N, CA, C and O atoms as a printed pandas DataFrame, in Angstrom:
     atom_number atom_name residue_name chain_id  residue_number  x_coord  y_coord  z_coord
0              1         N          UNK        A               1  -44.618  -13.387  -18.048
1              2        CA          UNK        A               1  -43.617  -13.762  -17.658
2              3         C          UNK        A               1  -42.405  -14.138  -18.243
3              4         O          UNK        A               1  -42.751  -14.785  -19.231
4              5         N          UNK        A               2  -40.971  -14.103  -18.198
5              6        CA          UNK        A               2  -39.713  -14.991  -18.778
6              7         C          UNK        A               2  -39.895  -16.232  -18.205
7              8         O          UNK        A               2  -39.958  -16.358  -16.982
8              9         N          UNK        A               3  -39.998  -17.293  -19.079
9             10        CA          UNK        A               3  -39.489  -18.354  -17.704
10            11         C          UNK        A               3  -37.749  -18.114  -17.679
11            12         O          UNK        A               3  -37.224  -17.074  -18.077
12            13         N          UNK        A               4  -36.937  -19.382  -17.089
13            14        CA          UNK        A               4  -36.080  -18.696  -16.237
14            15         C          UNK        A               4  -34.477  -19.039  -17.677
15            16         O          UNK        A               4  -33.380  -18.507  -17.850
16            17         N          UNK        A               5  -35.316  -20.291  -18.441
17            18        CA          UNK        A               5  -35.076  -20.456  -19.500
18            19         C          UNK        A               5  -34.887  -19.516  -21.497
19            20         O          UNK        A               5  -34.022  -19.512  -22.373
20            21         N          UNK        A               6  -35.944  -19.038  -21.356
21            22        CA          UNK        A               6  -35.957  -17.951  -22.398
22            23         C          UNK        A               6  -34.963  -16.350  -21.586
23            24         O          UNK        A               6  -34.122  -15.665  -22.170
24            25         N          UNK        A               7  -35.391  -16.204  -20.348
25            26        CA          UNK        A               7  -34.276  -15.267  -19.901
26            27         C          UNK        A               7  -32.938  -15.667  -20.107
27            28         O          UNK        A               7  -32.155  -14.722  -20.200
28            29         N          UNK        A               8  -32.558  -16.551  -20.182
29            30        CA          UNK        A               8  -31.156  -16.783  -20.066
30            31         C          UNK        A               8  -30.727  -17.425  -21.645
31            32         O          UNK        A               8  -29.867  -18.289  -21.473
32            33         N          UNK        A               9  -30.959  -17.314  -22.646
33            34        CA          UNK        A               9  -31.636  -17.031  -23.190
34            35         C          UNK        A               9  -31.358  -15.282  -24.366
35            36         O          UNK        A               9  -30.937  -15.291  -25.523
36            37         N          UNK        A              10  -31.611  -14.490  -23.854
37            38        CA          UNK        A              10  -32.506  -13.241  -23.825
38            39         C          UNK        A              10  -30.635  -12.813  -24.288
39            40         O          UNK        A              10  -30.071  -12.413  -25.306
40            41         N          UNK        A              11  -30.191  -13.191  -22.835
41            42        CA          UNK        A              11  -28.357  -12.573  -22.258
42            43         C          UNK        A              11  -27.909  -13.162  -22.632
43            44         O          UNK        A              11  -26.721  -12.842  -22.669
44            45         N          UNK        A              12  -28.230  -14.623  -23.318
45            46        CA          UNK        A              12  -27.673  -15.274  -23.677
46            47         C          UNK        A              12  -26.727  -13.756  -25.452
47            48         O          UNK        A              12  -25.897  -12.875  -25.678
48            49         N          UNK        A              13  -28.060  -14.802  -26.170
49            50        CA          UNK        A              13  -28.409  -13.534  -26.896
50            51         C          UNK        A              13  -27.527  -12.260  -27.098
51            52         O          UNK        A              13  -26.700  -11.898  -27.935
52            53         N          UNK        A              14  -28.140  -11.679  -25.818
53            54        CA          UNK        A              14  -27.600  -10.018  -25.860
54            55         C          UNK        A              14  -26.237  -10.166  -25.612
55            56         O          UNK        A              14  -25.988   -9.628  -26.691
56            57         N          UNK        A              15  -24.538  -10.536  -24.931
57            58        CA          UNK        A              15  -23.443  -10.811  -24.889
58            59         C          UNK        A              15  -23.191  -10.972  -26.217
59            60         O          UNK        A              15  -22.360  -10.357  -26.884
60            61         N          UNK        A              16  -24.332  -12.268  -26.759
61            62        CA          UNK        A              16  -22.937  -12.309  -27.755
62            63         C          UNK        A              16  -23.393  -11.077  -28.885
63            64         O          UNK        A              16  -22.599  -10.554  -29.666
64            65         N          UNK        A              17  -23.726  -11.002  -28.861
65            66        CA          UNK        A              17  -24.403   -9.969  -30.158
66            67         C          UNK        A              17  -23.977   -8.208  -30.043
67            68         O          UNK        A              17  -23.963   -7.322  -30.897
68            69         N          UNK        A              18  -23.570   -8.216  -28.185
69            70        CA          UNK        A              18  -22.951   -6.935  -27.706
70            71         C          UNK        A              18  -21.838   -7.240  -28.462
71            72         O          UNK        A              18  -21.567   -6.752  -29.559
72            73         N          UNK        A              19  -20.805   -8.565  -27.469
73            74        CA          UNK        A              19  -19.483   -9.491  -28.329
74            75         C          UNK        A              19  -18.882   -8.331  -29.303
75            76         O          UNK        A              19  -18.168   -7.332  -29.387
76            77         N          UNK        A              20  -19.822   -9.345  -30.039
77            78        CA          UNK        A              20  -19.304   -9.158  -32.336
78            79         C          UNK        A              20  -19.131   -7.159  -32.438
79            80         O          UNK        A              20  -18.218   -6.484  -32.914
80            81         N          UNK        A              21  -20.656   -6.665  -31.655
81            82        CA          UNK        A              21  -20.475   -4.907  -31.941
82            83         C          UNK        A              21  -19.639   -4.217  -31.591
83            84         O          UNK        A              21  -19.394   -3.187  -32.217
84            85         N          UNK        A              22  -18.616   -4.740  -29.957
85            86        CA          UNK        A              22  -17.033   -3.612  -29.216
86            87         C          UNK        A              22  -16.019   -4.516  -30.249
87            88         O          UNK        A              22  -14.870   -4.119  -30.055
88            89         N          UNK        A              23  -16.050   -5.856  -31.531
89            90        CA          UNK        A              23  -15.338   -6.594  -32.129
90            91         C          UNK        A              23  -14.919   -5.066  -32.632
91            92         O          UNK        A              23  -14.001   -4.296  -32.353
92            93         N          UNK        A              24  -15.853   -5.035  -33.350
93            94        CA          UNK        A              24  -15.542   -4.490  -34.851
94            95         C          UNK        A              24  -15.808   -2.447  -34.034
95            96         O          UNK        A              24  -15.268   -1.426  -34.461
96            97         N          UNK        A              25  -16.647   -2.553  -33.020
97            98        CA          UNK        A              25  -16.340   -0.382  -32.089
98            99         C          UNK        A              25  -14.813   -0.645  -33.014
99           100         O          UNK        A              25  -14.207   -1.650  -33.384
100          101         N          UNK        A              26  -14.559    1.066  -33.162
101          102        CA          UNK        A              26  -13.602    1.774  -34.432
102          103         C          UNK        A              26  -12.341    2.369  -33.642
103          104         O          UNK        A              26  -11.192    2.238  -34.066
104          105         N          UNK        A              27  -12.605    2.916  -32.666
105          106        CA          UNK        A              27  -11.697    4.348  -32.495
106          107         C          UNK        A              27  -13.330    5.991  -32.482
107          108         O          UNK        A              27  -14.320    6.498  -31.955
108          109         N          UNK        A              28  -12.275    5.974  -33.600
109          110        CA          UNK        A              28  -14.145    6.656  -34.193
110          111         C          UNK        A              28  -15.295    6.253  -34.054
111          112         O          UNK        A              28  -16.093    6.867  -33.346
112          113         N          UNK        A              29  -15.650    5.009  -34.778
113          114        CA          UNK        A              29  -16.734    4.879  -34.743
114          115         C          UNK        A              29  -17.533    5.814  -32.124
115          116         O          UNK        A              29  -18.403    6.571  -31.694
116          117         N          UNK        A              30  -16.498    5.025  -31.578
117          118        CA          UNK        A              30  -16.726    5.293  -30.088
118          119         C          UNK        A              30  -16.514    6.515  -29.803
119          120         O          UNK        A              30  -17.124    6.907  -28.808
120          121         N          UNK        A              31  -15.731    7.409  -30.430
121          122        CA          UNK        A              31  -15.770    9.426  -30.399
122          123         C          UNK        A              31  -16.972    9.799  -30.644
123          124         O          UNK        A              31  -17.698   10.688  -30.199
124          125         N          UNK        A              32  -17.103    8.812  -31.588
125          126        CA          UNK        A              32  -18.360    9.896  -32.701
126          127         C          UNK        A              32  -20.228    9.451  -31.686
127          128         O          UNK        A              32  -21.337    9.377  -32.215
128          129         N          UNK        A              33  -19.935    9.288  -30.454
129          130        CA          UNK        A              33  -21.134    8.397  -30.071
130          131         C          UNK        A              33  -20.980   10.419  -28.881
131          132         O          UNK        A              33  -20.380   11.099  -28.048
132          133         N          UNK        A              34  -21.454   10.362  -29.286
133          134        CA          UNK        A              34  -21.431   12.206  -28.333
134          135         C          UNK        A              34  -22.279   11.808  -26.049
135          136         O          UNK        A              34  -22.709   12.519  -25.141
136          137         N          UNK        A              35  -22.106   10.758  -26.205
137          138        CA          UNK        A              35  -22.313    9.967  -24.571
138          139         C          UNK        A              35  -21.239    9.605  -24.275
139          140         O          UNK        A              35  -20.875    9.562  -23.100
140          141         N          UNK        A              36  -20.603    9.316  -25.122
141          142        CA          UNK        A              36  -19.801    8.325  -24.604
142          143         C          UNK        A              36  -17.902    8.786  -24.880
143          144         O          UNK        A              36  -16.914    8.152  -24.511
144          145         N          UNK        A              37  -17.990   10.305  -25.773
145          146        CA          UNK        A              37  -17.376   10.646  -26.903
146          147         C          UNK        A              37  -15.963   11.344  -25.254
147          148         O          UNK        A              37  -14.738   11.262  -25.162
148          149         N          UNK        A              38  -17.435   12.160  -23.968
149          150        CA          UNK        A              38  -16.482   12.363  -23.264
150          151         C          UNK        A              38  -16.195   11.778  -21.472
151          152         O          UNK        A              38  -16.214   12.219  -20.322
152          153         N          UNK        A              39  -15.886   10.234  -22.396
153          154        CA          UNK        A              39  -16.052    9.213  -20.559
154          155         C          UNK        A              39  -14.923    8.700  -21.108
155          156         O          UNK        A              39  -13.912    8.533  -20.425
156          157         N          UNK        A              40  -14.972    8.442  -22.218
157          158        CA          UNK        A              40  -13.910    7.509  -22.972
158          159         C          UNK        A              40  -11.948    8.251  -22.431
159          160         O          UNK        A              40  -11.084    7.497  -21.982
160          161         N          UNK        A              41  -11.792    9.310  -22.583
161          162        CA          UNK        A              41   -9.973    8.619  -21.237
162          163         C          UNK        A              41  -10.470    8.919  -20.547
163          164         O          UNK        A              41   -9.604    9.663  -20.086
164          165         N          UNK        A              42  -11.644    9.098  -19.611
165          166        CA          UNK        A              42  -11.602    8.893  -18.480
166          167         C          UNK        A              42  -11.282    6.863  -18.120
167          168         O          UNK        A              42  -10.219    6.313  -17.829
168          169         N          UNK        A              43  -11.898    6.590  -18.203
169          170        CA          UNK        A              43  -11.895    5.009  -18.462
170          171         C          UNK        A              43  -10.692    4.345  -18.765
171          172         O          UNK        A              43   -9.910    3.750  -18.024
172          173         N          UNK        A              44  -10.673    4.596  -20.270
173          174        CA          UNK        A              44   -9.408    4.034  -20.145
174          175         C          UNK        A              44   -8.485    4.418  -19.286
175          176         O          UNK        A              44   -7.796    3.559  -18.736
176          177         N          UNK        A              45   -8.302    5.769  -19.016
177          178        CA          UNK        A              45   -6.881    5.454  -17.944
178          179         C          UNK        A              45   -7.419    5.097  -16.255
179          180         O          UNK        A              45   -6.456    4.791  -15.551
180          181         N          UNK        A              46   -8.315    5.090  -15.761
181          182        CA          UNK        A              46   -8.403    4.140  -15.095
182          183         C          UNK        A              46   -8.010    2.456  -15.631
183          184         O          UNK        A              46   -7.697    1.627  -14.776
184          185         N          UNK        A              47   -8.052    2.176  -16.723
185          186        CA          UNK        A              47   -7.819    0.991  -16.751
186          187         C          UNK        A              47   -6.928    1.150  -17.122
187          188         O          UNK        A              47   -6.302    0.091  -17.098
188          189         N          UNK        A              48   -6.463    1.797  -17.454
189          190        CA          UNK        A              48   -4.838    1.025  -17.728
190          191         C          UNK        A              48   -3.756    1.517  -15.881
191          192         O          UNK        A              48   -2.931    0.740  -15.399
192          193         N          UNK        A              49   -3.954    2.291  -15.526
193          194        CA          UNK        A              49   -3.354    1.529  -13.479
194          195         C          UNK        A              49   -3.123    0.658  -13.233
195          196         O          UNK        A              49   -3.875   -0.311  -13.129
196          197         N          UNK        A              50   -2.404    0.696  -13.121
197          198        CA          UNK        A              50   -1.634   -0.651  -12.835
198          199         C          UNK        A              50   -1.595   -0.803  -11.220
199          200         O          UNK        A              50   -1.196   -1.860  -10.731
200          201         N          UNK        A              51   -2.078    0.432  -10.283
201          202        CA          UNK        A              51   -2.659    0.332   -9.229
202          203         C          UNK        A              51   -3.752   -0.095   -8.586
203          204         O          UNK        A              51   -3.911   -0.199   -7.370
204          205         N          UNK        A              52   -4.910   -0.471   -9.932
205          206        CA          UNK        A              52   -5.952   -1.047   -9.252
206          207         C          UNK        A              52   -5.781   -2.249   -8.997
207          208         O          UNK        A              52   -4.889   -3.033   -9.323
208          209         N          UNK        A              53   -7.001   -2.395   -8.183
209          210        CA          UNK        A              53   -6.494   -4.486   -7.680
210          211         C          UNK        A              53   -7.404   -4.866   -9.332
211          212         O          UNK        A              53   -7.557   -3.981  -10.174
212          213         N          UNK        A              54   -7.953   -6.400   -9.551
213          214        CA          UNK        A              54   -8.008   -6.551  -10.872
214          215         C          UNK        A              54  -10.083   -7.043  -10.290
215          216         O          UNK        A              54  -10.834   -7.886  -10.780
216          217         N          UNK        A              55  -10.380   -5.813   -8.838
217          218        CA          UNK        A              55  -11.775   -6.139   -8.879
218          219         C          UNK        A              55  -12.628   -4.586   -9.087
219          220         O          UNK        A              55  -13.849   -4.449   -9.017
220          221         N          UNK        A              56  -11.301   -3.154   -9.443
221          222        CA          UNK        A              56  -11.973   -2.230   -9.215
222          223         C          UNK        A              56  -11.581   -2.726  -11.503
223          224         O          UNK        A              56  -12.364   -2.439  -12.409
224          225         N          UNK        A              57  -10.570   -3.264  -11.629
225          226        CA          UNK        A              57  -10.293   -3.510  -13.802
226          227         C          UNK        A              57  -11.314   -3.337  -13.719
227          228         O          UNK        A              57  -11.708   -2.235  -14.099
228          229         N          UNK        A              58  -12.435   -4.435  -13.117
229          230        CA          UNK        A              58  -13.225   -4.897  -13.680
230          231         C          UNK        A              58  -14.389   -4.649  -13.507
231          232         O          UNK        A              58  -15.217   -5.232  -14.207
232          233         N          UNK        A              59  -14.859   -3.586  -12.391
233          234        CA          UNK        A              59  -16.163   -2.841  -12.659
234          235         C          UNK        A              59  -15.266   -1.388  -13.319
235          236         O          UNK        A              59  -16.140   -0.567  -13.599
236          237         N          UNK        A              60  -14.228   -0.955  -13.568
237          238        CA          UNK        A              60  -14.055   -0.160  -14.385
238          239         C          UNK        A              60  -15.112   -0.200  -15.996
239          240         O          UNK        A              60  -15.958    0.469  -16.589
240          241         N          UNK        A              61  -14.180   -1.734  -16.136
241          242        CA          UNK        A              61  -14.569   -2.522  -17.538
242          243         C          UNK        A              61  -16.325   -3.018  -17.279
243          244         O          UNK        A              61  -17.422   -3.012  -17.836
244          245         N          UNK        A              62  -15.955   -3.234  -16.605
245          246        CA          UNK        A              62  -18.477   -3.019  -16.753
246          247         C          UNK        A              62  -18.139   -1.203  -17.007
247          248         O          UNK        A              62  -17.815   -0.706  -18.086
248          249         N          UNK        A              63  -18.254   -0.744  -16.201
249          250        CA          UNK        A              63  -18.698    1.073  -16.396
250          251         C          UNK        A              63  -18.526    1.168  -17.763
251          252         O          UNK        A              63  -19.638    1.349  -18.258
252          253         N          UNK        A              64  -17.897    1.142  -18.384
253          254        CA          UNK        A              64  -16.590    1.773  -19.154
254          255         C          UNK        A              64  -17.850    0.901  -20.835
255          256         O          UNK        A              64  -18.243    1.553  -21.803
256          257         N          UNK        A              65  -18.092   -0.389  -20.618
257          258        CA          UNK        A              65  -19.420   -0.577  -21.489
258          259         C          UNK        A              65  -20.451   -0.526  -21.450
259          260         O          UNK        A              65  -21.261   -0.782  -22.341
260          261         N          UNK        A              66  -20.671   -0.080  -20.090
261          262        CA          UNK        A              66  -22.525   -0.139  -19.817
262          263         C          UNK        A              66  -22.371    1.036  -20.244
263          264         O          UNK        A              66  -23.534    1.371  -20.473
264          265         N          UNK        A              67  -21.428    2.286  -20.630
265          266        CA          UNK        A              67  -21.369    3.666  -20.496
266          267         C          UNK        A              67  -21.804    3.369  -22.644
267          268         O          UNK        A              67  -22.253    4.306  -23.304
268          269         N          UNK        A              68  -21.597    2.314  -23.123
269          270        CA          UNK        A              68  -20.698    2.418  -24.525
270          271         C          UNK        A              68  -22.878    1.598  -25.182
271          272         O          UNK        A              68  -23.428    1.656  -26.282
272          273         N          UNK        A              69  -23.391    0.959  -23.765
273          274        CA          UNK        A              69  -24.505    0.321  -24.033
274          275         C          UNK        A              69  -25.271    1.707  -24.396
275          276         O          UNK        A              69  -26.005    1.950  -25.353
276          277         N          UNK        A              70  -24.914    2.428  -23.460
277          278        CA          UNK        A              70  -26.552    2.483  -23.005
278          279         C          UNK        A              70  -26.163    4.951  -24.436
279          280         O          UNK        A              70  -26.973    5.767  -24.874
280          281         N          UNK        A              71  -24.268    4.879  -24.467
281          282        CA          UNK        A              71  -24.341    5.524  -25.699
282          283         C          UNK        A              71  -24.979    5.214  -26.745
283          284         O          UNK        A              71  -25.442    6.137  -27.415
284          285         N          UNK        A              72  -25.184    3.801  -27.184
285          286        CA          UNK        A              72  -25.407    3.132  -28.493
286          287         C          UNK        A              72  -26.606    2.669  -28.436
287          288         O          UNK        A              72  -26.918    2.092  -29.478
288          289         N          UNK        A              73  -27.817    2.695  -27.238
289          290        CA          UNK        A              73  -28.698    1.510  -27.529
290          291         C          UNK        A              73  -29.749    0.889  -28.122
291          292         O          UNK        A              73  -30.530   -0.018  -27.831
292          293         N          UNK        A              74  -29.432    2.097  -29.621
293          294        CA          UNK        A              74  -30.820    1.337  -30.474
294          295         C          UNK        A              74  -30.133    0.585  -31.569
295          296         O          UNK        A              74  -30.645    0.308  -32.654
296          297         N          UNK        A              75  -29.161    0.343  -31.256
297          298        CA          UNK        A              75  -28.371   -0.374  -31.819
298          299         C          UNK        A              75  -27.786   -1.138  -31.567
299          300         O          UNK        A              75  -27.558   -2.050  -32.363
300          301         N          UNK        A              76  -27.571   -1.122  -31.045
301          302        CA          UNK        A              76  -27.368   -2.701  -29.785
302          303         C          UNK        A              76  -28.514   -3.661  -29.024
303          304         O          UNK        A              76  -28.329   -4.761  -28.503
304          305         N          UNK        A              77  -29.748   -2.897  -29.126
305          306        CA          UNK        A              77  -31.252   -3.352  -28.592
306          307         C          UNK        A              77  -31.855   -4.147  -30.024
307          308         O          UNK        A              77  -32.594   -5.107  -30.240
308          309         N          UNK        A              78  -31.265   -3.388  -30.661
309          310        CA          UNK        A              78  -31.179   -4.014  -32.030
310          311         C          UNK        A              78  -30.865   -5.658  -32.988
311          312         O          UNK        A              78  -31.559   -6.567  -33.444
312          313         N          UNK        A              79  -29.582   -5.350  -32.924
313          314        CA          UNK        A              79  -28.591   -6.974  -33.611
314          315         C          UNK        A              79  -28.743   -8.126  -32.432
315          316         O          UNK        A              79  -28.763   -9.274  -32.878
316          317         N          UNK        A              80  -28.886   -7.958  -30.581
317          318        CA          UNK        A              80  -29.366   -8.760  -29.919
318          319         C          UNK        A              80  -30.999   -9.082  -30.854
319          320         O          UNK        A              80  -31.264  -10.142  -31.422
320          321         N          UNK        A              81  -31.854   -7.916  -30.792
321          322        CA          UNK        A              81  -33.855   -8.330  -30.954
322          323         C          UNK        A              81  -33.818   -9.372  -32.368
323          324         O          UNK        A              81  -34.489  -10.388  -32.546
324          325         N          UNK        A              82  -32.818   -8.761  -33.272
325          326        CA          UNK        A              82  -32.410   -9.217  -34.778
326          327         C          UNK        A              82  -31.680  -10.909  -34.601
327          328         O          UNK        A              82  -31.848  -11.825  -35.405
328          329         N          UNK        A              83  -30.796  -10.974  -33.228
329          330        CA          UNK        A              83  -31.078  -12.141  -33.596
330          331         C          UNK        A              83  -31.332  -12.982  -31.974
331          332         O          UNK        A              83  -31.092  -14.045  -31.402
332          333         N          UNK        A              84  -31.533  -12.573  -31.909
333          334        CA          UNK        A              84  -32.901  -13.516  -30.710
334          335         C          UNK        A              84  -34.220  -14.430  -31.422
335          336         O          UNK        A              84  -34.707  -15.506  -31.076
336          337         N          UNK        A              85  -34.517  -13.614  -32.426
337          338        CA          UNK        A              85  -35.654  -14.309  -32.741
338          339         C          UNK        A              85  -35.264  -15.390  -33.261
339          340         O          UNK        A              85  -34.263  -15.638  -33.933
340          341         N          UNK        A              86  -36.828  -16.570  -32.623
341          342        CA          UNK        A              86  -36.784  -17.330  -32.980
342          343         C          UNK        A              86  -36.365  -18.494  -34.655
343          344         O          UNK        A              86  -36.051  -19.677  -34.789
344          345         N          UNK        A              87  -36.559  -17.511  -35.483
345          346        CA          UNK        A              87  -36.315  -17.772  -36.534
346          347         C          UNK        A              87  -34.223  -18.118  -37.161
347          348         O          UNK        A              87  -33.981  -18.903  -38.077
348          349         N          UNK        A              88  -33.011  -17.284  -36.354
349          350        CA          UNK        A              88  -32.376  -17.288  -36.206
350          351         C          UNK        A              88  -31.630  -17.902  -35.322
351          352         O          UNK        A              88  -30.520  -18.404  -35.498
352          353         N          UNK        A              89  -32.679  -17.820  -33.736
353          354        CA          UNK        A              89  -32.191  -19.031  -32.639
354          355         C          UNK        A              89  -31.916  -20.350  -34.290
355          356         O          UNK        A              89  -30.718  -20.634  -34.300
356          357         N          UNK        A              90  -32.587  -21.005  -35.352
357          358        CA          UNK        A              90  -32.968  -22.437  -35.608
358          359         C          UNK        A              90  -30.991  -23.241  -36.264
359          360         O          UNK        A              90  -30.624  -24.400  -36.453
360          361         N          UNK        A              91  -30.090  -21.581  -36.428
361          362        CA          UNK        A              91  -29.085  -21.167  -37.275
362          363         C          UNK        A              91  -28.046  -21.882  -36.485
363          364         O          UNK        A              91  -27.006  -22.233  -37.041
364          365         N          UNK        A              92  -28.324  -22.194  -34.840
365          366        CA          UNK        A              92  -27.261  -23.093  -34.651
366          367         C          UNK        A              92  -26.125  -23.946  -34.416
367          368         O          UNK        A              92  -26.147  -25.119  -34.789
């Protein structure tokens, strides 16, 4: 079982790597993901809806991100796993 410190490190690395993947995600690349493509426009509509309060917007943003993670899981998991290896953690 992971210690709390180990778990926090895993989550931290995952979020940092996910952030990098999201920064580099192009419209074309996102729409090329078969599991995500049909969902994109509905999420964008909800995120643009000014009638949504901040909590609703956050839920839609998380749901969109969750769909992206699921749609590109192999690449997302590999990026986080590769960055979290002990040899890489010494570079901080």
